[in-house]
């Protein structure tokens, strides 16, 4: 999960990395003591916040009130802000870039540093990127100190990506973190209880993402669901979603998945079930229930694997047709049904 | 990676671990015992012990398959490494990434091999399986399947079993960002065992497929390699189920991987039937 900037910065402060003086405001709260001049920053998790009007500057009382109201009400790229971070305006002589990533290719913690931080970072030719322990001695000792602190944060808080851009350097050579991007390992949240209050609750036990197309996709296993989406596209269709039931989905979970697609306006659904841990008869019962209530929805069912015979018997008894092969079922769903 | 001669202990004899212990044993795997804290009993002729150390001293266990829940998995895997287990297949999903990072370092130092986590395990069709895959999808033959995805490994193997020359070995590596065994390491084993046909099942994110195949070609592998990659249609910046399956830009996308592999002269199948 991603953390809001104000949470990341409060962690940095706790570990002794300087951040600007600030306070945090949520909708409905009153501000008693303003900071002026200041930067007001919408607390959203989408990228390109600056470009989309999520960062405003105030020099006067009036500007402060106006901008605060604007930001509390303004959605940034569709996301309602969690609140607004108000920070003292700080002038720096130079901006750096530093980040730590738990990198899947290196299978290790990787340090990325550039002396060209801020908006220039994307065009920077001065990147250092290598395994943390290999590169620590190659950077400025002050920066190495900060990097070592960031590593401690990463390990103690289960942060898989920690980026500070820009990391400002003042006239007197002091560093201050002007932004903070933190990604936490979802699997480690059980031991990071402080993070739970920022967690958006997943109402389902399955993994669901709504997309733009019109062909619904349900399967068990991330790989097979992605392959099903790709195959929909291969035959000229557009997938309406990614829905991974996971392993061992019950009848109730499967039914909830079908209803979720229905509620999102998807009328044609491919169910690509290769049951390993999942018992196909459970899936079949959910399909029968759903069809009984929603006879005019088109379900294209491929069902093989554990308890396949029982599943097929249940479907046949209820006059629901099915396939053995994922390519035929997807082709019929996309190109047209010839049954 | 799998010989069929392993002496396997099953760590975590809960409902799930027990179910698969029995299923593996029926398939022909030499399941020597189970390990669960505080247990000293038997289930369907499988002795259950309190520690991996006992499993090693009493039954010479050399391989472990781990079903222990994620929050206890680090301790369980360390116990196996300390007891001198050579090969540890981790089925458990949702193990914290920093736990895996630590475990991989320790395993490397002690010369143990971790496969997984979050993987379906290994199967030598007709001989032995150390995993949770549905056996019916794996008819003995001559093709090796290396997969980052569980269910896709079943799907592809089933297809190759029905319409091609069957499966020699299938290796499920798991789709987590930090995993014990890479595609390159799996290739080393295939080269040593002279497997002439390999199918790689990958997905978006990272560049392990490219690095693995580069490694194989550098080692002089001359067999037939075909690749299938899932996640062509995946939107950028969204995690697709697996913790590792996320792409932020072009690098790591299926298009990127396909182009890189084409430069190496390796065929990327758009559909599973093209893997035949």
PDB file of N, CA, C and O in Angstrom, chain A residues 155-204:
ATOM      1  N   UNK A 155      13.661  -1.263   6.729  1.00  0.00           N
ATOM      2  CA  UNK A 155      13.652  -2.580   7.375  1.00  0.00           C
ATOM      3  C   UNK A 155      12.668  -2.618   8.545  1.00  0.00           C
ATOM      4  O   UNK A 155      11.943  -3.595   8.720  1.00  0.00           O
ATOM      5  N   UNK A 156      12.637  -1.550   9.331  1.00  0.00           N
ATOM      6  CA  UNK A 156      11.789  -1.581  10.527  1.00  0.00           C
ATOM      7  C   UNK A 156      10.311  -1.394  10.200  1.00  0.00           C
ATOM      8  O   UNK A 156       9.448  -1.893  10.917  1.00  0.00           O
ATOM      9  N   UNK A 157      10.020  -0.672   9.121  1.00  0.00           N
ATOM     10  CA  UNK A 157       8.617  -0.380   8.800  1.00  0.00           C
ATOM     11  C   UNK A 157       8.113  -1.175   7.592  1.00  0.00           C
ATOM     12  O   UNK A 157       7.026  -0.894   7.079  1.00  0.00           O
ATOM     13  N   UNK A 158       8.913  -2.111   7.075  1.00  0.00           N
ATOM     14  CA  UNK A 158       8.523  -2.897   5.898  1.00  0.00           C
ATOM     15  C   UNK A 158       8.178  -2.020   4.690  1.00  0.00           C
ATOM     16  O   UNK A 158       7.169  -2.210   4.025  1.00  0.00           O
ATOM     17  N   UNK A 159       9.058  -1.037   4.436  1.00  0.00           N
ATOM     18  CA  UNK A 159       8.865  -0.137   3.298  1.00  0.00           C
ATOM     19  C   UNK A 159       9.628  -0.714   2.098  1.00  0.00           C
ATOM     20  O   UNK A 159      10.832  -0.895   2.163  1.00  0.00           O
ATOM     21  N   UNK A 160       8.913  -1.001   1.012  1.00  0.00           N
ATOM     22  CA  UNK A 160       9.575  -1.616  -0.155  1.00  0.00           C
ATOM     23  C   UNK A 160      10.025  -0.559  -1.158  1.00  0.00           C
ATOM     24  O   UNK A 160      10.839  -0.844  -2.025  1.00  0.00           O
ATOM     25  N   UNK A 161       9.462   0.649  -1.061  1.00  0.00           N
ATOM     26  CA  UNK A 161       9.945   1.759  -1.867  1.00  0.00           C
ATOM     27  C   UNK A 161       9.873   3.016  -1.013  1.00  0.00           C
ATOM     28  O   UNK A 161       8.839   3.304  -0.420  1.00  0.00           O
ATOM     29  N   UNK A 162      11.011   3.724  -0.922  1.00  0.00           N
ATOM     30  CA  UNK A 162      11.060   4.955  -0.135  1.00  0.00           C
ATOM     31  C   UNK A 162      11.790   5.985  -0.991  1.00  0.00           C
ATOM     32  O   UNK A 162      12.966   5.811  -1.291  1.00  0.00           O
ATOM     33  N   UNK A 163      11.054   7.021  -1.407  1.00  0.00           N
ATOM     34  CA  UNK A 163      11.649   7.997  -2.322  1.00  0.00           C
ATOM     35  C   UNK A 163      11.519   9.403  -1.747  1.00  0.00           C
ATOM     36  O   UNK A 163      10.431   9.802  -1.336  1.00  0.00           O
ATOM     37  N   UNK A 164      12.625  10.127  -1.722  1.00  0.00           N
ATOM     38  CA  UNK A 164      12.574  11.538  -1.340  1.00  0.00           C
ATOM     39  C   UNK A 164      13.023  12.361  -2.541  1.00  0.00           C
ATOM     40  O   UNK A 164      14.185  12.303  -2.946  1.00  0.00           O
ATOM     41  N   UNK A 165      12.078  13.062  -3.111  1.00  0.00           N
ATOM     42  CA  UNK A 165      12.386  13.914  -4.259  1.00  0.00           C
ATOM     43  C   UNK A 165      11.444  15.110  -4.282  1.00  0.00           C
ATOM     44  O   UNK A 165      10.258  14.935  -4.476  1.00  0.00           O
ATOM     45  N   UNK A 166      11.947  16.302  -4.047  1.00  0.00           N
ATOM     46  CA  UNK A 166      13.375  16.613  -3.842  1.00  0.00           C
ATOM     47  C   UNK A 166      13.798  16.491  -2.385  1.00  0.00           C
ATOM     48  O   UNK A 166      12.995  16.653  -1.471  1.00  0.00           O
ATOM     49  N   UNK A 167      15.103  16.202  -2.235  1.00  0.00           N
ATOM     50  CA  UNK A 167      15.758  16.330  -0.944  1.00  0.00           C
ATOM     51  C   UNK A 167      16.527  17.646  -1.028  1.00  0.00           C
ATOM     52  O   UNK A 167      17.506  17.757  -1.759  1.00  0.00           O
ATOM     53  N   UNK A 168      16.014  18.667  -0.334  1.00  0.00           N
ATOM     54  CA  UNK A 168      16.600  20.007  -0.453  1.00  0.00           C
ATOM     55  C   UNK A 168      17.885  20.157   0.340  1.00  0.00           C
ATOM     56  O   UNK A 168      18.050  19.513   1.379  1.00  0.00           O
ATOM     57  N   UNK A 169      18.794  21.000  -0.187  1.00  0.00           N
ATOM     58  CA  UNK A 169      20.019  21.317   0.547  1.00  0.00           C
ATOM     59  C   UNK A 169      20.051  22.835   0.742  1.00  0.00           C
ATOM     60  O   UNK A 169      19.976  23.594  -0.233  1.00  0.00           O
ATOM     61  N   UNK A 170      20.142  23.277   1.999  1.00  0.00           N
ATOM     62  CA  UNK A 170      20.077  24.715   2.282  1.00  0.00           C
ATOM     63  C   UNK A 170      21.442  25.366   2.051  1.00  0.00           C
ATOM     64  O   UNK A 170      22.445  24.684   1.835  1.00  0.00           O
ATOM     65  N   UNK A 171      21.464  26.717   2.147  1.00  0.00           N
ATOM     66  CA  UNK A 171      22.709  27.472   1.994  1.00  0.00           C
ATOM     67  C   UNK A 171      23.777  26.964   2.965  1.00  0.00           C
ATOM     68  O   UNK A 171      24.955  26.877   2.640  1.00  0.00           O
ATOM     69  N   UNK A 172      23.334  26.592   4.160  1.00  0.00           N
ATOM     70  CA  UNK A 172      24.303  26.165   5.178  1.00  0.00           C
ATOM     71  C   UNK A 172      24.629  24.667   5.073  1.00  0.00           C
ATOM     72  O   UNK A 172      25.291  24.101   5.931  1.00  0.00           O
ATOM     73  N   UNK A 173      24.105  24.010   4.015  1.00  0.00           N
ATOM     74  CA  UNK A 173      24.473  22.608   3.783  1.00  0.00           C
ATOM     75  C   UNK A 173      23.619  21.597   4.529  1.00  0.00           C
ATOM     76  O   UNK A 173      23.976  20.427   4.618  1.00  0.00           O
ATOM     77  N   UNK A 174      22.469  22.070   5.052  1.00  0.00           N
ATOM     78  CA  UNK A 174      21.593  21.108   5.737  1.00  0.00           C
ATOM     79  C   UNK A 174      20.567  20.537   4.769  1.00  0.00           C
ATOM     80  O   UNK A 174      20.092  21.230   3.879  1.00  0.00           O
ATOM     81  N   UNK A 175      20.215  19.287   5.021  1.00  0.00           N
ATOM     82  CA  UNK A 175      19.252  18.623   4.144  1.00  0.00           C
ATOM     83  C   UNK A 175      17.854  18.665   4.738  1.00  0.00           C
ATOM     84  O   UNK A 175      17.695  18.608   5.960  1.00  0.00           O
ATOM     85  N   UNK A 176      16.848  18.756   3.858  1.00  0.00           N
ATOM     86  CA  UNK A 176      15.463  18.691   4.318  1.00  0.00           C
ATOM     87  C   UNK A 176      14.622  17.956   3.273  1.00  0.00           C
ATOM     88  O   UNK A 176      14.739  18.200   2.077  1.00  0.00           O
ATOM     89  N   UNK A 177      13.802  17.016   3.754  1.00  0.00           N
ATOM     90  CA  UNK A 177      12.978  16.212   2.834  1.00  0.00           C
ATOM     91  C   UNK A 177      11.743  17.010   2.446  1.00  0.00           C
ATOM     92  O   UNK A 177      10.912  17.316   3.292  1.00  0.00           O
ATOM     93  N   UNK A 178      11.621  17.356   1.154  1.00  0.00           N
ATOM     94  CA  UNK A 178      10.499  18.187   0.716  1.00  0.00           C
ATOM     95  C   UNK A 178       9.315  17.365   0.215  1.00  0.00           C
ATOM     96  O   UNK A 178       8.230  17.879   0.037  1.00  0.00           O
ATOM     97  N   UNK A 179       9.543  16.096  -0.058  1.00  0.00           N
ATOM     98  CA  UNK A 179       8.431  15.202  -0.397  1.00  0.00           C
ATOM     99  C   UNK A 179       8.786  13.816   0.132  1.00  0.00           C
ATOM    100  O   UNK A 179       9.952  13.574   0.487  1.00  0.00           O
ATOM    101  N   UNK A 180       7.812  12.928   0.189  1.00  0.00           N
ATOM    102  CA  UNK A 180       8.085  11.580   0.686  1.00  0.00           C
ATOM    103  C   UNK A 180       7.106  10.594   0.070  1.00  0.00           C
ATOM    104  O   UNK A 180       5.898  10.759   0.195  1.00  0.00           O
ATOM    105  N   UNK A 181       7.646   9.605  -0.645  1.00  0.00           N
ATOM    106  CA  UNK A 181       6.812   8.537  -1.203  1.00  0.00           C
ATOM    107  C   UNK A 181       7.190   7.238  -0.495  1.00  0.00           C
ATOM    108  O   UNK A 181       8.358   6.853  -0.480  1.00  0.00           O
ATOM    109  N   UNK A 182       6.218   6.605   0.116  1.00  0.00           N
ATOM    110  CA  UNK A 182       6.441   5.340   0.820  1.00  0.00           C
ATOM    111  C   UNK A 182       5.502   4.272   0.264  1.00  0.00           C
ATOM    112  O   UNK A 182       4.301   4.511   0.182  1.00  0.00           O
ATOM    113  N   UNK A 183       6.038   3.105  -0.090  1.00  0.00           N
ATOM    114  CA  UNK A 183       5.190   1.943  -0.376  1.00  0.00           C
ATOM    115  C   UNK A 183       5.462   0.890   0.687  1.00  0.00           C
ATOM    116  O   UNK A 183       6.612   0.519   0.914  1.00  0.00           O
ATOM    117  N   UNK A 184       4.389   0.425   1.300  1.00  0.00           N
ATOM    118  CA  UNK A 184       4.525  -0.609   2.333  1.00  0.00           C
ATOM    119  C   UNK A 184       4.202  -1.977   1.756  1.00  0.00           C
ATOM    120  O   UNK A 184       3.360  -2.095   0.862  1.00  0.00           O
ATOM    121  N   UNK A 185       4.849  -2.992   2.289  1.00  0.00           N
ATOM    122  CA  UNK A 185       4.574  -4.367   1.898  1.00  0.00           C
ATOM    123  C   UNK A 185       3.234  -4.808   2.493  1.00  0.00           C
ATOM    124  O   UNK A 185       3.097  -4.914   3.710  1.00  0.00           O
ATOM    125  N   UNK A 186       2.263  -5.064   1.632  1.00  0.00           N
ATOM    126  CA  UNK A 186       0.931  -5.462   2.113  1.00  0.00           C
ATOM    127  C   UNK A 186       0.984  -6.708   3.005  1.00  0.00           C
ATOM    128  O   UNK A 186       0.188  -6.857   3.919  1.00  0.00           O
ATOM    129  N   UNK A 187       1.920  -7.599   2.686  1.00  0.00           N
ATOM    130  CA  UNK A 187       2.005  -8.849   3.448  1.00  0.00           C
ATOM    131  C   UNK A 187       2.525  -8.632   4.863  1.00  0.00           C
ATOM    132  O   UNK A 187       2.439  -9.528   5.692  1.00  0.00           O
ATOM    133  N   UNK A 188       3.102  -7.462   5.128  1.00  0.00           N
ATOM    134  CA  UNK A 188       3.710  -7.228   6.435  1.00  0.00           C
ATOM    135  C   UNK A 188       2.843  -6.345   7.331  1.00  0.00           C
ATOM    136  O   UNK A 188       3.241  -5.986   8.433  1.00  0.00           O
ATOM    137  N   UNK A 189       1.641  -6.012   6.872  1.00  0.00           N
ATOM    138  CA  UNK A 189       0.811  -5.076   7.645  1.00  0.00           C
ATOM    139  C   UNK A 189       0.441  -5.628   9.020  1.00  0.00           C
ATOM    140  O   UNK A 189       0.198  -4.865   9.946  1.00  0.00           O
ATOM    141  N   UNK A 190       0.426  -6.953   9.148  1.00  0.00           N
ATOM    142  CA  UNK A 190       0.073  -7.535  10.448  1.00  0.00           C
ATOM    143  C   UNK A 190       1.038  -7.074  11.548  1.00  0.00           C
ATOM    144  O   UNK A 190       0.676  -7.037  12.713  1.00  0.00           O
ATOM    145  N   UNK A 191       2.294  -6.724  11.162  1.00  0.00           N
ATOM    146  CA  UNK A 191       3.242  -6.284  12.188  1.00  0.00           C
ATOM    147  C   UNK A 191       3.500  -4.774  12.117  1.00  0.00           C
ATOM    148  O   UNK A 191       4.421  -4.272  12.735  1.00  0.00           O
ATOM    149  N   UNK A 192       2.692  -4.061  11.343  1.00  0.00           N
ATOM    150  CA  UNK A 192       2.763  -2.593  11.266  1.00  0.00           C
ATOM    151  C   UNK A 192       1.379  -2.033  11.588  1.00  0.00           C
ATOM    152  O   UNK A 192       0.721  -1.437  10.725  1.00  0.00           O
ATOM    153  N   UNK A 193       0.918  -2.243  12.813  1.00  0.00           N
ATOM    154  CA  UNK A 193      -0.474  -1.882  13.125  1.00  0.00           C
ATOM    155  C   UNK A 193      -0.791  -0.408  12.921  1.00  0.00           C
ATOM    156  O   UNK A 193      -1.936  -0.057  12.626  1.00  0.00           O
ATOM    157  N   UNK A 194       0.215   0.468  13.045  1.00  0.00           N
ATOM    158  CA  UNK A 194       0.000   1.908  12.855  1.00  0.00           C
ATOM    159  C   UNK A 194      -0.497   2.218  11.444  1.00  0.00           C
ATOM    160  O   UNK A 194      -1.158   3.231  11.224  1.00  0.00           O
ATOM    161  N   UNK A 195      -0.177   1.354  10.468  1.00  0.00           N
ATOM    162  CA  UNK A 195      -0.524   1.636   9.069  1.00  0.00           C
ATOM    163  C   UNK A 195      -1.964   1.260   8.751  1.00  0.00           C
ATOM    164  O   UNK A 195      -2.521   1.680   7.744  1.00  0.00           O
ATOM    165  N   UNK A 196      -2.567   0.477   9.632  1.00  0.00           N
ATOM    166  CA  UNK A 196      -3.868  -0.105   9.289  1.00  0.00           C
ATOM    167  C   UNK A 196      -4.966   0.932   9.117  1.00  0.00           C
ATOM    168  O   UNK A 196      -5.899   0.736   8.352  1.00  0.00           O
ATOM    169  N   UNK A 197      -4.848   2.050   9.862  1.00  0.00           N
ATOM    170  CA  UNK A 197      -5.946   3.022   9.755  1.00  0.00           C
ATOM    171  C   UNK A 197      -5.968   3.716   8.395  1.00  0.00           C
ATOM    172  O   UNK A 197      -6.949   4.347   8.035  1.00  0.00           O
ATOM    173  N   UNK A 198      -4.863   3.605   7.634  1.00  0.00           N
ATOM    174  CA  UNK A 198      -4.843   4.208   6.308  1.00  0.00           C
ATOM    175  C   UNK A 198      -5.200   3.200   5.208  1.00  0.00           C
ATOM    176  O   UNK A 198      -5.228   3.522   4.037  1.00  0.00           O
ATOM    177  N   UNK A 199      -5.436   1.984   5.631  1.00  0.00           N
ATOM    178  CA  UNK A 199      -5.696   0.917   4.669  1.00  0.00           C
ATOM    179  C   UNK A 199      -7.131   1.007   4.179  1.00  0.00           C
ATOM    180  O   UNK A 199      -8.061   1.049   4.978  1.00  0.00           O
ATOM    181  N   UNK A 200      -7.284   1.033   2.845  1.00  0.00           N
ATOM    182  CA  UNK A 200      -8.641   0.986   2.299  1.00  0.00           C
ATOM    183  C   UNK A 200      -9.124  -0.448   2.411  1.00  0.00           C
ATOM    184  O   UNK A 200      -8.502  -1.357   1.905  1.00  0.00           O
ATOM    185  N   UNK A 201     -10.220  -0.632   3.090  1.00  0.00           N
ATOM    186  CA  UNK A 201     -10.711  -1.997   3.298  1.00  0.00           C
ATOM    187  C   UNK A 201     -11.200  -2.592   1.990  1.00  0.00           C
ATOM    188  O   UNK A 201     -11.962  -1.990   1.264  1.00  0.00           O
ATOM    189  N   UNK A 202     -10.715  -3.797   1.704  1.00  0.00           N
ATOM    190  CA  UNK A 202     -11.202  -4.509   0.538  1.00  0.00           C
ATOM    191  C   UNK A 202     -12.484  -5.234   0.948  1.00  0.00           C
ATOM    192  O   UNK A 202     -12.471  -6.097   1.807  1.00  0.00           O
ATOM    193  N   UNK A 203     -13.625  -4.846   0.350  1.00  0.00           N
ATOM    194  CA  UNK A 203     -14.887  -5.444   0.780  1.00  0.00           C
ATOM    195  C   UNK A 203     -15.015  -6.921   0.371  1.00  0.00           C
ATOM    196  O   UNK A 203     -15.870  -7.624   0.862  1.00  0.00           O
ATOM    197  N   UNK A 204     -14.141  -7.369  -0.554  1.00  0.00           N
ATOM    198  CA  UNK A 204     -14.258  -8.750  -1.041  1.00  0.00           C
ATOM    199  C   UNK A 204     -13.065  -9.580  -0.603  1.00  0.00           C
ATOM    200  O   UNK A 204     -12.024  -9.042  -0.274  1.00  0.00           O
TER     201      UNK A 204
END
